[in-house]
């Protein structure tokens, strides 16, 4: 349990958040598939990325971890050995879904499982294309983990994603590394494109055209020293607090601002937020900037109050904190087309709505979203996180805006993506005293 009190002053200072979780997973996986030694700097400190490293170790990869530097001895595409037991992806959907693509290319059988939350998340979305490629994938009843996977040399496919999911896209592309020929994935809506950018960095032949990404099987992948940008999805919580609290002037350094990830910032800008992207540069094909945020008044017009369609995929992880911000937007906010949130680490729409209501907010729940009509006062409450890291962090920020003492029931779950969240928050809040 953690108590959060009303903050009367804003956030100040210059801080960094951990390395990007999505990019770190991919860097570890591709480093393990490459020939040679890869050093990954600013590797995410998240429990999720640790799950990826643990699975790769269990498959015979030598990994040295020194703080946020991770050194991986690449095994090449065919160098893994069967794990002694079940692979454990913990809470991490990215680990399970992306690693499944690689396991489908191995001639030995692997079983991959996860925690209670992950075992409730849909896995048919990866089992179906992997089976089409010739792998054997056995799920538990209904299409859930544990997954039993055996494959080998796969057939290339052309696959149109039925759901907008970068994890599924990446799973098929990674399996495509083990296919004779070109595997192509088409997406109805663009999703984060870190896999395609990074495959090129590691020497694979990738082509991006329109809504499609194609990869040629059996590339020669070479080790590549990699520096991970800081995680915009973790920065989002601090950006929100800085925008909403008075007298803030906060700079988050080295934040990844890939166009497929930065819609949260673009949306806040459209509502009048004072956010600047400074020192914009490219690192390993990924745009990176220092993000300066000042206290702002937010106003949505009839167009910008409605968040739906294509943009949802590009701010899917930021919707819990967006919901908290929405309680302070003149003109209101309506989120639709976001039913995917119901199958994340928790049913996020449910916990967003329940916790907002507990804090006194009038909110309408839809099957695929929610609506808040006007700015509202927050009152302190007991927040139910469902052990979901992004719910915990979003409602910690809500607690800074609420009168009284807000209690977070499971604050330690922030370790899933941002273990230093409370320390970083204390640091930037104390600069303001
Ligand atoms: C991720 C993709 C998204 C996102 C998750 C990370 C990734 O999931 O919610 O936190 O790294 O590819 P989906 O692909 O299921 O939408």
CSV table of C-alpha atoms and ligand atoms in Angstrom, one decimal:
chain,number,residue,atom,x,y,z
A,1,UNK,CA,0.0,0.0,0.0
A,2,UNK,CA,1.3,3.5,-0.8
A,3,UNK,CA,-0.2,6.8,0.2
A,4,UNK,CA,-0.1,9.7,-2.3
A,5,UNK,CA,-1.0,13.2,-1.3
A,6,UNK,CA,-2.1,16.3,-3.2
A,7,UNK,CA,0.9,18.1,-4.7
A,8,UNK,CA,0.6,21.9,-4.5
A,9,UNK,CA,3.6,22.5,-6.7
A,10,UNK,CA,4.7,21.2,-10.0
A,11,UNK,CA,7.6,19.0,-11.2
A,12,UNK,CA,11.0,20.5,-11.9
A,13,UNK,CA,14.4,19.4,-13.1
A,14,UNK,CA,16.0,17.2,-15.7
A,15,UNK,CA,15.6,13.5,-15.4
A,16,UNK,CA,15.7,10.4,-17.4
A,17,UNK,CA,13.3,7.5,-17.3
A,18,UNK,CA,14.4,3.9,-18.0
A,19,UNK,CA,15.3,2.6,-21.5
A,20,UNK,CA,12.4,1.8,-23.7
A,21,UNK,CA,10.8,-1.5,-22.9
A,22,UNK,CA,9.6,-2.3,-26.4
A,23,UNK,CA,13.1,-1.5,-27.9
A,24,UNK,CA,15.0,-3.4,-25.2
A,25,UNK,CA,13.0,-6.6,-25.7
A,26,UNK,CA,13.8,-6.4,-29.4
A,27,UNK,CA,17.4,-5.6,-28.9
A,28,UNK,CA,17.9,-8.6,-26.6
A,29,UNK,CA,16.1,-11.0,-29.0
A,30,UNK,CA,18.0,-9.8,-32.1
A,31,UNK,CA,21.3,-9.7,-30.3
A,32,UNK,CA,20.8,-13.4,-29.4
A,33,UNK,CA,20.1,-14.2,-33.0
A,34,UNK,CA,23.1,-12.4,-34.4
A,35,UNK,CA,26.7,-13.6,-34.7
A,36,UNK,CA,29.1,-11.9,-32.3
A,37,UNK,CA,28.8,-9.9,-29.1
A,38,UNK,CA,26.3,-7.1,-28.7
A,39,UNK,CA,26.4,-4.5,-26.0
A,40,UNK,CA,23.1,-2.9,-25.2
A,41,UNK,CA,23.4,0.4,-23.3
A,42,UNK,CA,20.4,1.9,-21.3
A,43,UNK,CA,18.6,-1.4,-21.4
A,44,UNK,CA,15.2,-1.2,-19.7
A,45,UNK,CA,15.3,-2.0,-16.0
A,46,UNK,CA,11.8,-3.4,-16.2
A,47,UNK,CA,10.8,-6.8,-14.9
A,48,UNK,CA,9.3,-7.5,-18.4
A,49,UNK,CA,12.7,-7.1,-20.1
A,50,UNK,CA,14.3,-9.2,-17.4
A,51,UNK,CA,11.8,-11.9,-18.4
A,52,UNK,CA,13.1,-11.8,-21.9
A,53,UNK,CA,16.7,-12.0,-20.8
A,54,UNK,CA,15.9,-15.0,-18.5
A,55,UNK,CA,14.2,-16.8,-21.3
A,56,UNK,CA,17.1,-16.2,-23.6
A,57,UNK,CA,19.5,-17.5,-20.9
A,58,UNK,CA,17.4,-20.6,-20.5
A,59,UNK,CA,17.8,-21.2,-24.2
A,60,UNK,CA,21.6,-21.2,-23.8
A,61,UNK,CA,22.5,-17.5,-24.5
A,62,UNK,CA,25.3,-16.1,-22.4
A,63,UNK,CA,24.2,-12.7,-21.0
A,64,UNK,CA,26.1,-10.4,-18.7
A,65,UNK,CA,24.1,-7.6,-16.9
A,66,UNK,CA,26.0,-4.7,-15.4
A,67,UNK,CA,23.4,-2.2,-14.2
A,68,UNK,CA,21.7,-1.0,-17.5
A,69,UNK,CA,24.4,-2.4,-19.8
A,70,UNK,CA,23.6,-5.8,-21.1
A,71,UNK,CA,26.1,-7.9,-23.1
A,72,UNK,CA,24.8,-10.7,-25.2
A,73,UNK,CA,26.8,-13.4,-26.9
A,74,UNK,CA,24.9,-14.0,-30.1
A,75,UNK,CA,24.0,-17.7,-30.8
A,76,UNK,CA,23.1,-17.2,-34.5
A,77,UNK,CA,19.7,-18.2,-35.8
A,78,UNK,CA,20.3,-21.9,-35.0
A,79,UNK,CA,22.4,-21.8,-31.9
A,80,UNK,CA,19.8,-22.2,-29.1
A,81,UNK,CA,19.5,-25.3,-27.1
A,82,UNK,CA,16.3,-26.6,-25.5
A,83,UNK,CA,15.5,-25.1,-22.1
A,84,UNK,CA,15.6,-27.4,-19.1
A,85,UNK,CA,12.0,-26.6,-18.1
A,86,UNK,CA,9.3,-24.2,-19.0
A,87,UNK,CA,10.2,-20.7,-20.2
A,88,UNK,CA,8.7,-18.1,-18.0
A,89,UNK,CA,7.6,-14.8,-19.6
A,90,UNK,CA,6.3,-13.5,-16.3
A,91,UNK,CA,3.9,-10.6,-16.9
A,92,UNK,CA,5.3,-9.8,-20.3
A,93,UNK,CA,3.1,-10.2,-23.4
A,94,UNK,CA,5.9,-8.9,-25.6
A,95,UNK,CA,8.3,-11.6,-24.3
A,96,UNK,CA,5.8,-14.4,-24.9
A,97,UNK,CA,4.5,-13.3,-28.3
A,98,UNK,CA,7.8,-12.2,-29.8
A,99,UNK,CA,9.8,-15.1,-28.5
A,100,UNK,CA,7.1,-17.5,-29.8
A,101,UNK,CA,8.1,-16.4,-33.3
A,102,UNK,CA,11.7,-17.5,-32.7
A,103,UNK,CA,10.7,-20.7,-30.9
A,104,UNK,CA,8.6,-21.6,-34.0
A,105,UNK,CA,11.9,-21.7,-35.9
A,106,UNK,CA,13.6,-24.2,-33.6
A,107,UNK,CA,13.4,-27.9,-34.3
A,108,UNK,CA,13.1,-28.7,-30.6
A,109,UNK,CA,10.0,-28.3,-28.5
A,110,UNK,CA,9.6,-25.4,-26.0
A,111,UNK,CA,6.9,-24.6,-23.5
A,112,UNK,CA,6.4,-21.0,-22.6
A,113,UNK,CA,4.2,-19.8,-19.8
A,114,UNK,CA,3.6,-16.6,-17.7
A,115,UNK,CA,2.0,-15.3,-14.6
A,116,UNK,CA,-1.8,-15.4,-13.9
A,117,UNK,CA,-2.4,-12.2,-15.9
A,118,UNK,CA,-0.4,-13.4,-19.0
A,119,UNK,CA,-2.1,-16.8,-18.9
A,120,UNK,CA,-5.4,-14.9,-19.5
A,121,UNK,CA,-4.3,-13.0,-22.5
A,122,UNK,CA,-5.2,-14.1,-26.1
A,123,UNK,CA,-2.5,-16.1,-27.8
A,124,UNK,CA,-4.5,-17.4,-30.9
A,125,UNK,CA,-3.4,-14.2,-32.6
A,126,UNK,CA,0.1,-15.6,-32.8
A,127,UNK,CA,-0.7,-19.4,-32.8
A,128,UNK,CA,-2.8,-19.0,-36.1
A,129,UNK,CA,0.0,-17.4,-38.3
A,130,UNK,CA,2.7,-19.6,-36.8
A,131,UNK,CA,0.7,-22.7,-37.7
A,132,UNK,CA,0.2,-21.3,-41.2
A,133,UNK,CA,4.0,-21.1,-41.4
A,134,UNK,CA,4.3,-24.8,-40.5
A,135,UNK,CA,5.0,-24.7,-36.8
A,136,UNK,CA,3.2,-26.8,-34.3
A,137,UNK,CA,1.7,-24.6,-31.6
A,138,UNK,CA,-0.5,-26.0,-28.9
A,139,UNK,CA,-2.3,-23.6,-26.6
A,140,UNK,CA,-4.4,-24.4,-23.6
A,141,UNK,CA,-8.2,-24.5,-24.1
A,142,UNK,CA,-9.5,-21.2,-25.6
A,143,UNK,CA,-6.1,-20.1,-26.9
A,144,UNK,CA,-4.1,-19.2,-23.8
A,145,UNK,CA,-0.6,-19.9,-22.5
A,146,UNK,CA,1.1,-22.2,-21.7
A,147,UNK,CA,2.1,-22.5,-25.3
A,148,UNK,CA,3.9,-25.7,-26.5
A,149,UNK,CA,5.8,-24.8,-29.7
A,150,UNK,CA,7.9,-26.9,-32.1
A,151,UNK,CA,9.0,-25.9,-35.5
A,152,UNK,CA,12.0,-25.8,-37.7
A,153,UNK,CA,12.3,-24.5,-41.2
A,154,UNK,CA,9.1,-22.6,-41.9
A,155,UNK,CA,7.2,-21.6,-45.0
A,156,UNK,CA,7.0,-17.9,-45.8
A,157,UNK,CA,3.5,-16.4,-45.6
A,158,UNK,CA,1.7,-13.2,-46.5
A,159,UNK,CA,-0.3,-12.3,-43.4
A,160,UNK,CA,-2.8,-9.5,-42.8
A,161,UNK,CA,-3.1,-8.8,-39.1
A,162,UNK,CA,-6.7,-9.1,-37.9
A,163,UNK,CA,-5.8,-6.9,-34.8
A,164,UNK,CA,-3.5,-3.9,-34.8
A,165,UNK,CA,-0.7,-5.4,-32.8
A,166,UNK,CA,3.0,-4.8,-33.0
A,167,UNK,CA,3.7,-7.9,-30.9
A,168,UNK,CA,1.9,-10.1,-33.5
A,169,UNK,CA,3.6,-8.3,-36.4
A,170,UNK,CA,6.9,-8.8,-34.7
A,171,UNK,CA,6.2,-12.5,-33.9
A,172,UNK,CA,5.5,-13.2,-37.6
A,173,UNK,CA,8.5,-11.2,-38.8
A,174,UNK,CA,10.8,-13.1,-36.4
A,175,UNK,CA,9.4,-16.4,-37.5
A,176,UNK,CA,10.0,-15.1,-41.0
A,177,UNK,CA,13.8,-15.2,-40.3
A,178,UNK,CA,13.4,-19.0,-40.3
A,179,UNK,CA,11.4,-19.2,-43.5
A,180,UNK,CA,12.7,-20.0,-47.0
A,181,UNK,CA,11.8,-16.9,-48.9
A,182,UNK,CA,10.0,-13.6,-48.1
A,183,UNK,CA,7.5,-13.3,-45.3
A,184,UNK,CA,5.2,-10.3,-45.5
A,185,UNK,CA,3.0,-8.7,-42.9
A,186,UNK,CA,0.2,-6.2,-43.7
A,187,UNK,CA,-1.3,-4.1,-41.0
A,188,UNK,CA,-4.7,-2.4,-41.2
A,189,UNK,CA,-3.4,0.3,-38.9
A,190,UNK,CA,0.3,1.2,-38.5
A,191,UNK,CA,1.7,0.0,-35.1
A,192,UNK,CA,5.1,0.7,-33.5
A,193,UNK,CA,7.8,-0.2,-36.0
A,194,UNK,CA,10.8,-0.9,-33.8
A,195,UNK,CA,11.2,-4.4,-35.1
A,196,UNK,CA,11.5,-3.4,-38.7
A,197,UNK,CA,13.9,-0.6,-37.9
A,198,UNK,CA,16.1,-2.8,-35.7
A,199,UNK,CA,16.2,-5.8,-38.0
A,200,UNK,CA,17.9,-3.5,-40.5
A,201,UNK,CA,20.4,-2.4,-37.8
A,202,UNK,CA,21.3,-6.0,-37.2
A,203,UNK,CA,21.7,-6.7,-40.9
A,204,UNK,CA,18.5,-8.5,-41.9
A,205,UNK,CA,16.9,-7.7,-45.3
A,206,UNK,CA,13.7,-5.9,-44.5
A,207,UNK,CA,11.5,-3.9,-46.9
A,208,UNK,CA,8.8,-1.5,-45.8
A,209,UNK,CA,6.2,-0.4,-48.4
A,210,UNK,CA,2.9,1.2,-47.6
A,211,UNK,CA,1.1,-1.0,-45.1
A,212,UNK,CA,3.4,-3.9,-45.5
A,213,UNK,CA,6.7,-5.2,-44.0
A,214,UNK,CA,8.6,-8.0,-45.7
A,215,UNK,CA,11.6,-9.9,-44.3
A,216,UNK,CA,13.8,-12.4,-46.1
A,217,UNK,CA,14.5,-15.7,-44.3
A,218,UNK,CA,17.9,-16.8,-43.1
A,219,UNK,CA,19.7,-13.5,-43.1
A,220,UNK,CA,23.3,-13.1,-41.8
A,221,UNK,CA,22.7,-11.0,-38.7
A,222,UNK,CA,25.6,-9.3,-37.1
A,223,UNK,CA,26.1,-8.0,-33.6
A,224,UNK,CA,25.6,-4.3,-33.2
A,225,UNK,CA,26.4,-2.1,-30.2
A,226,UNK,CA,23.1,-0.5,-29.4
A,227,UNK,CA,21.9,2.4,-27.2
A,228,UNK,CA,18.3,2.3,-26.2
A,229,UNK,CA,16.2,5.5,-26.2
A,230,UNK,CA,14.3,6.3,-23.0
A,231,UNK,CA,10.8,5.0,-22.8
A,232,UNK,CA,8.1,7.5,-23.9
A,233,UNK,CA,5.4,5.3,-22.3
A,234,UNK,CA,7.1,5.7,-18.9
A,235,UNK,CA,7.8,9.4,-19.6
A,236,UNK,CA,4.1,9.9,-20.2
A,237,UNK,CA,3.3,9.7,-16.5
A,238,UNK,CA,5.7,12.5,-15.6
A,239,UNK,CA,4.7,14.5,-18.7
A,240,UNK,CA,1.1,14.3,-17.5
A,241,UNK,CA,2.0,15.4,-13.9
A,242,UNK,CA,4.1,18.3,-15.2
A,243,UNK,CA,1.3,19.5,-17.5
A,244,UNK,CA,-1.4,19.3,-14.8
A,245,UNK,CA,0.4,20.6,-11.7
A,246,UNK,CA,1.2,24.3,-11.3
A,247,UNK,CA,4.7,25.8,-11.8
A,248,UNK,CA,6.2,22.8,-13.5
A,249,UNK,CA,9.2,23.0,-15.8
A,250,UNK,CA,10.5,19.5,-16.3
A,251,UNK,CA,12.9,18.1,-19.0
A,252,UNK,CA,13.0,14.4,-19.7
A,253,UNK,CA,16.2,13.6,-21.6
A,254,UNK,CA,16.8,11.1,-24.4
A,255,UNK,CA,13.2,10.1,-24.9
A,256,UNK,CA,12.3,8.0,-28.0
A,257,UNK,CA,9.9,10.0,-30.1
A,258,UNK,CA,9.3,7.5,-32.9
A,259,UNK,CA,6.2,8.7,-34.8
A,260,UNK,CA,4.4,5.4,-34.1
A,261,UNK,CA,4.8,6.1,-30.4
A,262,UNK,CA,4.4,9.8,-29.9
A,263,UNK,CA,0.7,10.4,-30.5
A,264,UNK,CA,0.3,11.0,-26.8
A,265,UNK,CA,2.5,14.1,-27.1
A,266,UNK,CA,0.9,15.2,-30.3
A,267,UNK,CA,-2.5,14.9,-28.7
A,268,UNK,CA,-1.5,17.0,-25.7
A,269,UNK,CA,0.0,19.6,-28.1
A,270,UNK,CA,-3.3,19.7,-29.9
A,271,UNK,CA,-5.0,20.5,-26.6
A,272,UNK,CA,-2.6,23.4,-26.0
A,273,UNK,CA,0.1,21.7,-23.7
A,274,UNK,CA,3.4,23.5,-23.5
A,275,UNK,CA,5.7,20.7,-24.6
A,276,UNK,CA,8.8,21.1,-26.7
A,277,UNK,CA,10.9,18.5,-28.3
A,278,UNK,CA,14.5,19.7,-28.1
A,279,UNK,CA,17.7,18.4,-29.6
A,280,UNK,CA,16.0,16.0,-31.9
A,281,UNK,CA,18.4,13.4,-33.4
A,282,UNK,CA,18.4,9.9,-34.7
A,283,UNK,CA,19.9,7.0,-32.8
A,284,UNK,CA,20.0,3.6,-34.6
A,285,UNK,CA,17.2,4.8,-36.9
A,286,UNK,CA,15.0,5.8,-33.9
A,287,UNK,CA,14.2,9.5,-33.4
A,288,UNK,CA,15.2,10.7,-29.9
A,289,UNK,CA,14.6,14.1,-28.2
A,290,UNK,CA,14.7,15.9,-24.9
A,291,UNK,CA,11.2,16.7,-23.9
A,292,UNK,CA,10.5,19.9,-22.0
A,293,UNK,CA,7.2,20.2,-20.3
A,294,UNK,CA,5.6,23.1,-18.5
A,295,UNK,CA,2.3,23.5,-16.7
A,296,UNK,CA,-0.5,24.0,-19.2
A,297,UNK,CA,-4.2,24.7,-19.6
A,298,UNK,CA,-5.8,22.0,-21.8
A,299,UNK,CA,-8.6,22.7,-24.1
A,300,UNK,CA,-10.1,20.2,-26.7
A,301,UNK,CA,-12.3,21.3,-29.6
A,302,UNK,CA,-15.0,19.1,-31.1
A,303,UNK,CA,-12.5,17.4,-33.3
A,304,UNK,CA,-9.6,16.9,-30.8
A,305,UNK,CA,-11.9,15.7,-28.0
A,306,UNK,CA,-12.6,12.5,-29.9
A,307,UNK,CA,-9.8,9.9,-29.9
A,308,UNK,CA,-10.6,6.9,-32.0
A,309,UNK,CA,-9.5,5.0,-35.1
A,310,UNK,CA,-5.9,4.8,-36.3
A,311,UNK,CA,-4.4,6.9,-33.5
A,312,UNK,CA,-5.4,4.4,-30.8
A,313,UNK,CA,-2.7,1.9,-31.7
A,314,UNK,CA,-0.1,4.6,-31.3
A,315,UNK,CA,-1.1,5.6,-27.8
A,316,UNK,CA,-2.5,2.3,-26.5
A,317,UNK,CA,-0.2,2.1,-23.5
A,318,UNK,CA,-0.8,5.8,-22.6
A,319,UNK,CA,-4.6,5.6,-22.4
A,320,UNK,CA,-4.7,5.0,-18.6
A,321,UNK,CA,-2.8,8.2,-18.0
A,322,UNK,CA,-4.7,9.9,-20.7
A,323,UNK,CA,-7.9,9.1,-18.8
A,324,UNK,CA,-6.5,10.9,-15.8
A,325,UNK,CA,-5.5,13.9,-17.9
A,326,UNK,CA,-9.0,13.9,-19.5
A,327,UNK,CA,-10.5,14.9,-16.1
A,328,UNK,CA,-8.8,18.2,-16.6
A,329,UNK,CA,-9.5,19.0,-20.2
A,330,UNK,CA,-11.9,21.8,-21.1
A,331,UNK,CA,-14.3,20.4,-23.7
A,332,UNK,CA,-14.1,16.8,-22.5
A,333,UNK,CA,-12.5,13.7,-24.0
A,334,UNK,CA,-14.1,10.6,-25.6
A,335,UNK,CA,-12.0,7.5,-26.4
A,336,UNK,CA,-13.4,4.8,-28.7
A,337,UNK,CA,-12.0,1.8,-30.7
A,338,UNK,CA,-9.9,0.9,-27.7
A,339,UNK,CA,-11.4,-2.5,-26.9
A,340,UNK,CA,-7.8,-4.0,-27.0
A,341,UNK,CA,-7.4,-2.4,-23.5
A,342,UNK,CA,-9.6,-5.1,-22.1
A,343,UNK,CA,-7.0,-7.7,-22.9
A,344,UNK,CA,-3.9,-5.9,-21.6
A,345,UNK,CA,-2.2,-6.7,-18.2
A,346,UNK,CA,-5.7,-6.1,-16.8
A,347,UNK,CA,-9.0,-5.1,-18.2
A,348,UNK,CA,-7.8,-1.5,-18.4
A,349,UNK,CA,-11.1,0.1,-19.4
A,350,UNK,CA,-12.7,-1.4,-16.3
A,351,UNK,CA,-10.0,-0.3,-13.9
A,352,UNK,CA,-9.8,3.2,-15.5
A,353,UNK,CA,-13.5,3.7,-15.1
A,354,UNK,CA,-13.9,2.1,-11.6
A,355,UNK,CA,-11.0,4.1,-10.2
A,356,UNK,CA,-12.1,7.4,-11.8
A,357,UNK,CA,-15.5,6.8,-10.3
A,358,UNK,CA,-14.0,6.1,-6.9
A,359,UNK,CA,-12.3,9.4,-7.2
A,360,UNK,CA,-15.6,11.1,-7.8
A,361,UNK,CA,-15.4,11.5,-11.6
A,362,UNK,CA,-18.5,11.2,-13.8
A,363,UNK,CA,-17.4,8.9,-16.6
A,364,UNK,CA,-19.4,6.9,-19.2
A,365,UNK,CA,-18.0,3.5,-20.0
A,366,UNK,CA,-18.3,2.0,-23.5
A,367,UNK,CA,-17.4,-1.5,-24.6
A,368,UNK,CA,-14.5,0.1,-26.5
A,369,UNK,CA,-13.7,3.2,-24.5
A,370,UNK,CA,-15.0,5.9,-22.2
A,371,UNK,CA,-16.1,9.5,-22.1
A,372,UNK,CA,-15.6,12.4,-19.7
A,373,UNK,CA,-17.7,15.4,-20.5
A,374,UNK,CA,-16.1,18.2,-18.6
A,375,UNK,CA,-13.2,19.0,-16.2
A,376,UNK,CA,-13.8,17.6,-12.7
A,377,UNK,CA,-12.3,17.7,-9.3
A,378,UNK,CA,-10.7,14.5,-8.1
A,379,UNK,CA,-11.1,13.3,-4.5
A,380,UNK,CA,-8.8,10.8,-2.8
A,381,UNK,CA,-9.8,7.2,-2.9
A,382,UNK,CA,-8.5,3.7,-2.5
A,383,UNK,CA,-7.2,2.7,-5.9
A,384,UNK,CA,-7.5,-0.9,-7.1
A,385,UNK,CA,-4.6,-1.5,-9.5
A,386,UNK,CA,-5.3,-5.1,-10.4
A,387,UNK,CA,-1.5,-5.3,-10.1
A,388,UNK,CA,-1.3,-3.5,-13.5
A,389,UNK,CA,1.7,-1.2,-13.6
A,390,UNK,CA,0.1,1.4,-15.9
A,391,UNK,CA,-3.0,1.6,-13.7
A,392,UNK,CA,-0.9,2.0,-10.6
A,393,UNK,CA,1.2,4.8,-12.2
A,394,UNK,CA,-1.7,6.6,-13.8
A,395,UNK,CA,-3.7,6.7,-10.5
A,396,UNK,CA,-0.6,7.8,-8.5
A,397,UNK,CA,-0.6,10.9,-10.8
A,398,UNK,CA,-4.3,11.2,-10.1
A,399,UNK,CA,-3.5,11.1,-6.4
A,400,UNK,CA,-1.2,14.1,-6.8
A,401,UNK,CA,-4.3,16.0,-8.1
A,402,UNK,CA,-6.8,14.9,-5.4
A,403,UNK,CA,-7.6,16.4,-2.1
A,404,UNK,CA,-6.6,14.1,0.8
A,405,UNK,CA,-4.7,10.8,0.8
A,406,UNK,CA,-5.0,8.4,-2.1
A,407,UNK,CA,-4.0,4.8,-1.4
A,408,UNK,CA,-2.5,2.6,-4.2
A,409,UNK,CA,-3.1,-1.0,-3.3
A,410,UNK,CA,-0.2,-2.7,-5.0
A,411,UNK,CA,2.5,0.0,-5.8
A,412,UNK,CA,5.3,-2.6,-6.3
A,413,UNK,CA,3.7,-3.6,-9.7
A,414,UNK,CA,5.3,-0.5,-11.2
A,415,UNK,CA,8.4,-2.7,-11.5
A,416,UNK,CA,6.9,-4.3,-14.5
A,417,UNK,CA,7.9,-1.3,-16.6
A,418,UNK,CA,9.4,1.5,-14.4
A,419,UNK,CA,10.9,0.2,-11.2
A,420,UNK,CA,12.3,3.6,-10.2
A,421,UNK,CA,8.9,5.4,-10.8
A,422,UNK,CA,8.3,6.5,-7.2
A,423,UNK,CA,11.9,7.6,-6.6
A,424,UNK,CA,12.0,9.6,-9.9
A,425,UNK,CA,8.6,11.2,-9.0
A,426,UNK,CA,9.9,12.1,-5.5
A,427,UNK,CA,13.1,13.6,-7.1
A,428,UNK,CA,11.2,15.9,-9.5
A,429,UNK,CA,8.6,16.8,-6.9
A,430,UNK,CA,11.2,17.7,-4.3
A,431,UNK,CA,13.0,20.0,-6.7
A,432,UNK,CA,9.8,22.0,-6.7
A,433,UNK,CA,9.7,22.5,-2.9
B,1,LIG,C1,4.1,-3.7,-27.6
B,1,LIG,C2,3.0,-3.6,-28.3
B,1,LIG,C3,1.7,-3.3,-27.7
B,1,LIG,C4,1.9,-2.6,-26.4
B,1,LIG,C5,2.9,-3.3,-25.5
B,1,LIG,C6,4.2,-3.4,-26.2
B,1,LIG,C7,5.4,-4.1,-28.3
B,1,LIG,O1,1.0,-4.5,-27.5
B,1,LIG,O2,0.6,-2.5,-25.7
B,1,LIG,O3,3.0,-2.7,-24.3
B,1,LIG,O4,6.5,-3.9,-27.7
B,1,LIG,O5,5.3,-4.5,-29.5
B,1,LIG,P1,0.1,-5.1,-28.7
B,1,LIG,O6,1.0,-5.5,-29.8
B,1,LIG,O7,-0.6,-6.3,-28.1
B,1,LIG,O8,-0.9,-4.0,-29.1
